[in-house]
Short mmCIF file of C-alpha atoms in Angstrom, two decimals:
data_model
loop_
_atom_site.label_atom_id
_atom_site.label_comp_id
_atom_site.label_asym_id
_atom_site.label_seq_id
_atom_site.Cartn_x
_atom_site.Cartn_y
_atom_site.Cartn_z
CA MET A 1 51.97 229.50 -85.36
CA VAL A 2 52.03 229.34 -89.77
CA GLY A 3 48.35 227.77 -90.42
CA SER A 4 48.47 228.03 -94.04
CA SER A 5 50.60 227.61 -97.12
CA HIS A 6 49.88 231.62 -98.14
CA GLU A 7 51.48 232.37 -94.93
CA ALA A 8 54.69 229.82 -94.82
CA LEU A 9 54.84 231.12 -98.86
CA HIS A 10 55.57 234.84 -98.34
CA ARG A 11 56.51 234.99 -94.12
CA ILE A 12 59.66 232.70 -94.83
CA PHE A 13 60.96 236.29 -96.38
CA GLN A 14 60.36 238.03 -92.87
CA LYS A 15 62.16 235.35 -91.26
CA ASP A 16 65.09 235.71 -93.87
CA PRO A 17 64.94 239.09 -95.53
CA ALA A 18 68.07 238.50 -97.83
CA LEU A 19 66.57 235.26 -99.05
CA LEU A 20 64.27 237.22 -101.19
CA THR A 21 67.57 239.00 -102.66
CA ARG A 22 68.88 235.59 -103.90
CA ALA A 23 65.62 234.24 -105.15
CA LEU A 24 65.39 237.10 -107.51
CA GLN A 25 69.21 236.57 -108.49
CA LYS A 26 69.33 233.10 -108.84
CA VAL A 27 65.62 231.89 -109.61
CA LEU A 28 64.39 234.59 -111.75
CA HIS A 29 67.54 235.78 -112.81
CA VAL A 30 66.70 239.78 -112.10
CA PRO A 31 69.92 241.39 -111.70
CA PHE A 32 68.74 243.10 -108.51
CA PRO A 33 71.90 244.65 -106.99
CA GLU A 34 72.83 243.27 -103.64
CA PRO A 35 71.05 245.44 -100.90
CA ARG A 36 73.49 246.77 -98.00
CA GLU A 37 70.50 246.93 -95.79
CA ILE A 38 67.18 245.10 -96.11
CA ALA A 39 64.43 245.70 -93.18
CA ALA A 40 60.69 244.65 -92.34
CA LEU A 41 58.16 246.88 -92.22
CA ASN A 42 54.73 246.82 -91.48
CA VAL A 43 52.42 245.13 -93.81
CA ASP A 44 49.26 246.70 -92.85
CA LEU A 45 48.15 248.93 -94.99
CA THR A 46 45.29 250.22 -93.79
CA GLU A 47 44.94 254.35 -92.80
CA ILE A 48 44.01 254.97 -90.04
CA GLU A 49 42.99 258.75 -90.19
CA PRO A 50 40.65 258.56 -93.10
CA VAL A 51 42.42 259.92 -96.76
CA GLU A 52 40.41 262.08 -99.46
CA ARG A 53 41.80 261.14 -102.59
CA ARG A 54 39.91 262.13 -105.89
CA VAL A 55 40.40 261.78 -109.58
CA ASP A 56 39.20 265.04 -111.57
CA THR A 57 36.62 263.34 -114.08
CA LEU A 58 35.85 259.50 -113.97
CA LEU A 59 33.80 258.42 -116.80
CA ARG A 60 33.11 254.26 -117.50
CA ALA A 61 33.10 253.25 -121.17
CA GLU A 62 31.31 250.47 -122.47
CA THR A 63 32.71 249.01 -125.85
CA ASP A 64 32.78 245.85 -128.20
CA GLU A 65 35.81 245.17 -126.52
CA GLY A 66 35.07 245.69 -123.48
CA THR A 67 34.68 248.58 -120.25
CA TYR A 68 37.22 250.81 -119.08
CA LEU A 69 37.57 253.80 -116.93
CA LEU A 70 38.51 256.80 -118.14
CA VAL A 71 40.52 258.51 -115.27
CA VAL A 72 40.89 261.92 -116.44
CA GLU A 73 43.40 264.64 -114.28
CA SER A 74 43.86 268.15 -115.26
CA GLN A 75 47.33 268.97 -114.65
CA GLY A 76 48.29 272.62 -114.52
CA LYS A 77 52.27 271.99 -113.15
CA THR A 78 54.24 269.47 -112.70
CA ASP A 79 53.77 267.36 -109.38
CA GLU A 80 55.94 264.87 -108.33
CA ARG A 81 53.69 263.39 -106.04
CA LYS A 82 51.05 262.94 -108.81
CA ARG A 83 53.91 259.95 -109.90
CA GLY A 84 52.31 258.32 -106.95
CA SER A 85 48.93 258.82 -106.70
CA TRP A 86 48.08 258.10 -110.46
CA PRO A 87 49.57 254.60 -110.14
CA TYR A 88 47.35 254.45 -107.11
CA TYR A 89 44.08 255.54 -108.63
CA LEU A 90 44.34 253.03 -111.12
CA ALA A 91 45.03 249.82 -109.19
CA TYR A 92 42.54 250.96 -106.51
CA LEU A 93 39.94 251.61 -109.77
CA TYR A 94 40.55 248.14 -111.19
CA GLU A 95 40.58 246.62 -107.67
CA LYS A 96 37.10 248.04 -107.19
CA TYR A 97 35.71 248.00 -110.48
CA ARG A 98 37.48 245.07 -111.81
CA CYS A 99 37.40 246.89 -115.29
CA GLU A 100 40.36 248.53 -117.43
CA PRO A 101 41.62 251.67 -115.96
CA VAL A 102 43.16 254.53 -118.37
CA LEU A 103 44.53 257.66 -117.07
CA ILE A 104 44.28 261.40 -119.33
CA VAL A 105 46.07 264.09 -118.20
CA ILE A 106 44.69 267.42 -119.85
CA THR A 107 47.02 270.42 -119.74
CA GLN A 108 48.08 274.02 -121.07
CA SER A 109 51.22 273.84 -120.56
CA SER A 110 53.80 272.46 -122.86
CA ALA A 111 55.97 271.72 -120.29
CA THR A 112 53.52 269.79 -118.31
CA ALA A 113 52.48 267.78 -121.13
CA ARG A 114 56.11 266.33 -121.26
CA TRP A 115 56.51 265.64 -118.02
CA ALA A 116 53.11 263.77 -117.29
CA SER A 117 53.94 262.33 -120.72
CA ARG A 118 57.11 260.05 -119.32
CA PRO A 119 56.03 256.42 -117.91
CA ILE A 120 55.77 256.19 -114.02
CA ARG A 121 57.96 253.11 -113.34
CA LEU A 122 57.61 251.33 -110.29
CA GLY A 123 60.09 248.91 -109.37
CA PHE A 124 63.95 247.44 -110.36
CA PRO A 125 65.08 248.78 -113.74
CA GLY A 126 64.73 247.11 -116.35
CA TRP A 127 62.71 244.53 -114.24
CA HIS A 128 59.47 246.84 -113.25
CA SER A 129 56.64 245.86 -111.19
CA LEU A 130 54.48 248.58 -112.23
CA THR A 131 54.24 250.74 -115.79
CA VAL A 132 52.30 253.65 -116.00
CA ARG A 133 52.20 255.50 -119.42
CA PRO A 134 50.00 258.68 -118.92
CA LEU A 135 47.97 259.59 -122.18
CA VAL A 136 48.27 263.30 -122.29
CA LEU A 137 46.27 265.85 -124.08
CA GLY A 138 48.17 269.80 -124.29
CA PRO A 139 49.23 272.20 -126.72
CA ASP A 140 51.12 269.63 -128.72
CA ASN A 141 48.94 267.72 -129.75
CA VAL A 142 45.48 268.73 -129.43
CA PRO A 143 43.92 270.74 -132.91
CA VAL A 144 44.08 274.19 -133.25
CA ILE A 145 40.35 274.88 -134.81
CA ALA A 146 40.26 278.50 -135.99
CA ASP A 147 38.26 277.89 -139.22
CA GLU A 148 34.31 278.30 -138.05
CA ARG A 149 32.99 275.81 -140.22
CA GLN A 150 35.41 273.53 -138.61
CA ALA A 151 34.43 274.41 -135.45
CA GLU A 152 30.66 274.39 -136.14
CA HIS A 153 31.34 270.70 -137.29
CA ASP A 154 32.75 269.84 -133.87
CA VAL A 155 31.82 272.14 -130.72
CA PRO A 156 32.81 270.08 -127.90
CA LEU A 157 36.27 269.73 -130.03
CA ALA A 158 36.19 273.33 -130.65
CA VAL A 159 35.83 274.61 -127.17
CA LEU A 160 38.89 272.19 -126.00
CA SER A 161 41.02 273.88 -128.63
CA ALA A 162 40.20 277.04 -127.05
CA MET A 163 41.02 276.03 -123.51
CA THR A 164 44.07 274.59 -124.23
CA HIS A 165 45.54 277.31 -126.69
CA GLY A 166 43.61 280.01 -124.97
CA ARG A 167 47.08 281.98 -124.32
CA GLY A 168 49.23 280.82 -127.60
CA PRO A 169 49.10 283.18 -130.70
CA GLN A 170 46.57 281.40 -132.43
CA ALA A 171 43.62 282.64 -129.68
CA PRO A 172 42.26 285.14 -131.75
CA ALA A 173 40.96 283.03 -134.44
CA ILE A 174 39.75 279.94 -131.92
CA LEU A 175 37.99 282.20 -130.27
CA GLU A 176 36.59 284.31 -132.80
CA SER A 177 35.46 280.63 -134.86
CA LEU A 178 33.99 279.11 -131.24
CA ALA A 179 32.14 282.47 -130.71
CA SER A 180 30.36 281.75 -134.02
CA ALA A 181 29.70 278.47 -133.65
CA LEU A 182 28.30 278.72 -130.23
CA ARG A 183 25.32 280.29 -131.94
CA THR A 184 24.65 277.01 -133.37
CA ILE A 185 23.91 274.98 -130.34
CA ASP A 186 21.67 275.01 -127.93
CA PRO A 187 21.64 277.45 -125.73
CA ASP A 188 22.37 275.70 -122.05
CA SER A 189 25.11 273.40 -123.52
CA ALA A 190 26.62 276.68 -125.26
CA ALA A 191 26.31 278.56 -121.78
CA VAL A 192 28.50 276.06 -120.08
CA PHE A 193 31.09 275.91 -122.42
CA VAL A 194 31.21 279.96 -122.25
CA GLN A 195 31.95 279.26 -118.72
CA PHE A 196 34.52 276.44 -119.33
CA VAL A 197 36.56 278.90 -121.69
CA ASP A 198 36.27 281.71 -119.68
CA SER A 199 37.66 279.98 -116.36
CA CYS A 200 40.76 278.46 -118.73
CA LEU A 201 41.46 281.92 -120.04
CA ALA A 202 44.74 283.06 -118.09
CA ASP A 203 45.93 285.88 -120.58
CA SER A 204 43.87 288.73 -119.00
CA GLN A 205 43.51 290.49 -122.72
CA ALA A 206 42.55 287.18 -124.41
CA LYS A 207 39.19 286.71 -121.21
CA GLN A 208 38.89 290.45 -122.15
CA MET A 209 38.62 289.64 -125.96
CA TRP A 210 36.46 286.36 -124.80
CA ARG A 211 33.64 288.47 -123.37
CA ASP A 212 33.33 290.89 -125.98
CA LEU A 213 32.80 288.30 -128.41
CA MET A 214 30.23 287.05 -126.27
CA THR A 215 28.24 290.46 -125.73
CA ALA A 216 29.27 291.20 -129.43
CA ILE A 217 26.97 288.29 -130.55
CA GLN A 218 24.71 289.21 -127.51
CA TYR A 219 24.79 285.58 -126.52
CA PHE A 220 26.90 286.20 -123.16
CA TRP A 221 24.46 288.14 -120.99
CA ARG A 222 22.79 284.97 -120.85
CA HIS A 223 25.01 282.88 -118.69
CA PRO A 224 25.45 283.24 -114.65
CA LEU A 225 28.83 284.61 -115.06
CA ALA A 226 26.95 287.96 -116.82
CA GLU A 227 26.13 288.73 -113.31
CA GLN A 228 29.38 289.45 -112.20
CA VAL A 229 30.33 291.64 -115.49
CA ARG A 230 27.56 293.73 -115.10
CA GLU A 231 28.25 293.91 -111.74
CA GLU A 232 31.38 295.92 -112.63
CA GLY A 233 30.00 297.65 -115.07
CA ARG A 234 27.50 298.81 -112.31
CA GLU A 235 29.92 300.00 -110.54
CA GLU A 236 31.51 302.35 -113.46
CA GLY A 237 28.32 303.17 -114.09
CA ARG A 238 27.66 304.92 -110.76
CA GLU A 239 30.87 306.64 -111.09
CA GLU A 240 30.22 307.82 -114.81
CA GLY A 241 26.56 307.66 -115.38
CA ARG A 242 25.10 304.44 -116.43
CA GLU A 243 24.23 305.10 -120.00
CA GLU A 244 27.60 306.86 -120.85
CA GLY A 245 29.19 303.93 -119.22
CA ARG A 246 27.91 301.69 -121.57
CA ILE A 247 28.74 304.05 -124.96
CA GLU A 248 31.88 304.25 -123.74
CA ASP A 249 32.08 300.15 -122.92
CA ARG A 250 30.75 299.51 -126.20
CA ARG A 251 33.41 302.13 -128.03
CA GLY A 252 36.21 300.15 -126.65
CA MET A 253 34.90 296.58 -127.17
CA ILE A 254 34.49 297.48 -130.92
CA LEU A 255 38.12 298.67 -131.41
CA ARG A 256 39.54 295.92 -129.37
CA ILE A 257 37.73 293.29 -131.31
CA LEU A 258 39.45 295.11 -134.41
CA GLU A 259 42.70 295.28 -133.29
CA TRP A 260 42.50 291.68 -131.55
CA ARG A 261 41.74 290.25 -134.95
CA ASP A 262 45.05 292.36 -136.42
CA ILE A 263 42.48 294.25 -138.53
CA PRO A 264 44.09 298.09 -138.94
CA VAL A 265 41.95 300.71 -137.57
CA PRO A 266 42.25 303.95 -139.55
CA GLN A 267 41.89 307.24 -137.86
CA ASP A 268 38.99 308.38 -139.74
CA VAL A 269 37.34 304.93 -138.41
CA ARG A 270 38.59 304.92 -134.73
CA GLU A 271 36.84 309.13 -134.61
CA ARG A 272 33.47 307.87 -135.96
CA VAL A 273 33.36 305.07 -133.66
CA GLU A 274 34.20 307.04 -130.34
CA ALA A 275 32.17 310.22 -131.72
CA CYS A 276 29.33 307.97 -131.79
CA THR A 277 26.20 308.39 -128.59
CA ASP A 278 23.75 306.06 -130.22
CA LEU A 279 24.30 302.59 -128.19
CA ASP A 280 21.73 300.51 -130.37
CA GLN A 281 24.41 301.61 -133.24
CA LEU A 282 27.35 300.54 -130.87
CA GLU A 283 25.96 297.70 -130.58
CA THR A 284 25.17 296.72 -134.39
CA TRP A 285 29.12 297.91 -134.89
CA ALA A 286 30.14 295.39 -132.11
CA GLN A 287 28.37 292.48 -134.22
CA ARG A 288 29.71 293.46 -136.82
CA ALA A 289 33.21 293.81 -135.65
CA VAL A 290 33.16 290.28 -135.10
CA HIS A 291 33.23 288.83 -138.57
CA ALA A 292 34.35 292.36 -140.93
CA THR A 293 37.50 291.88 -143.10
CA ALA A 294 38.55 295.79 -142.66
CA ALA A 295 37.69 298.07 -140.09
CA GLN A 296 35.19 300.43 -143.14
CA GLY A 297 33.04 297.14 -142.89
CA LEU A 298 31.21 298.61 -139.74
CA PHE A 299 29.81 300.53 -141.69
CA THR A 300 28.65 299.21 -145.15
CA GLU A 301 25.10 298.84 -144.52
CA GLU A 302 24.54 301.89 -143.36
#
């Protein structure tokens, strides 16, 4: 028994599924193709088993023009399943909060950025029922911040720059500028940023250089991540002798920083660094290596 107009208006298409096709074609003038087969499916969309669905970050933004939900998704590689889950997220969030959702995808890969920026269109071609246009942040549009003053002006953006371009050719200049800029903000915030950058650096050389920079400015060791590095150092120290291990580590750090910054290291400079056994002196040279414009700059104040 049909008890309401609501039921009647949709159940007629259950009775004659082909009627819906004809209505599209002849009433709405949508050039829907003639179906080979039409089958009625279960209309119950309730999921019996709980399914965990989470976005990476969800922010509520109040503006003069209205309230928006910012849905941030971190994407490492292409994943066609996302082209189904992203529309679901947006529709669900709109229904729950009655605020306009905005999808932002962030990636370190240019190829993934191109894939993610493609509009997601669901429905009949040329007459889509749902279109999702992700906003994508990636290597091709996130600015390269390789200037110390620019990094100090907007440290979070400089962090994003380092996280996005950490495996590109600009990485040395970006990380060097950020290392200096982190000293201008409160230590707790800087500690979090240090971890973010360290976690995003997939290139092993870039990661080591970042840790060298943090050690050279005597900041990195404030962060809990440093305990892991210290433990690695202690393991090496047990084999070689703790003091000798630290000295050797600082010698290597100084030379790596200079070489990483594309500063030529003459043989006499290399020999002087490798011959030094004064840990305090090596610490000083490591700090100077971060800003020196020439290898001889390590010794200018001596």
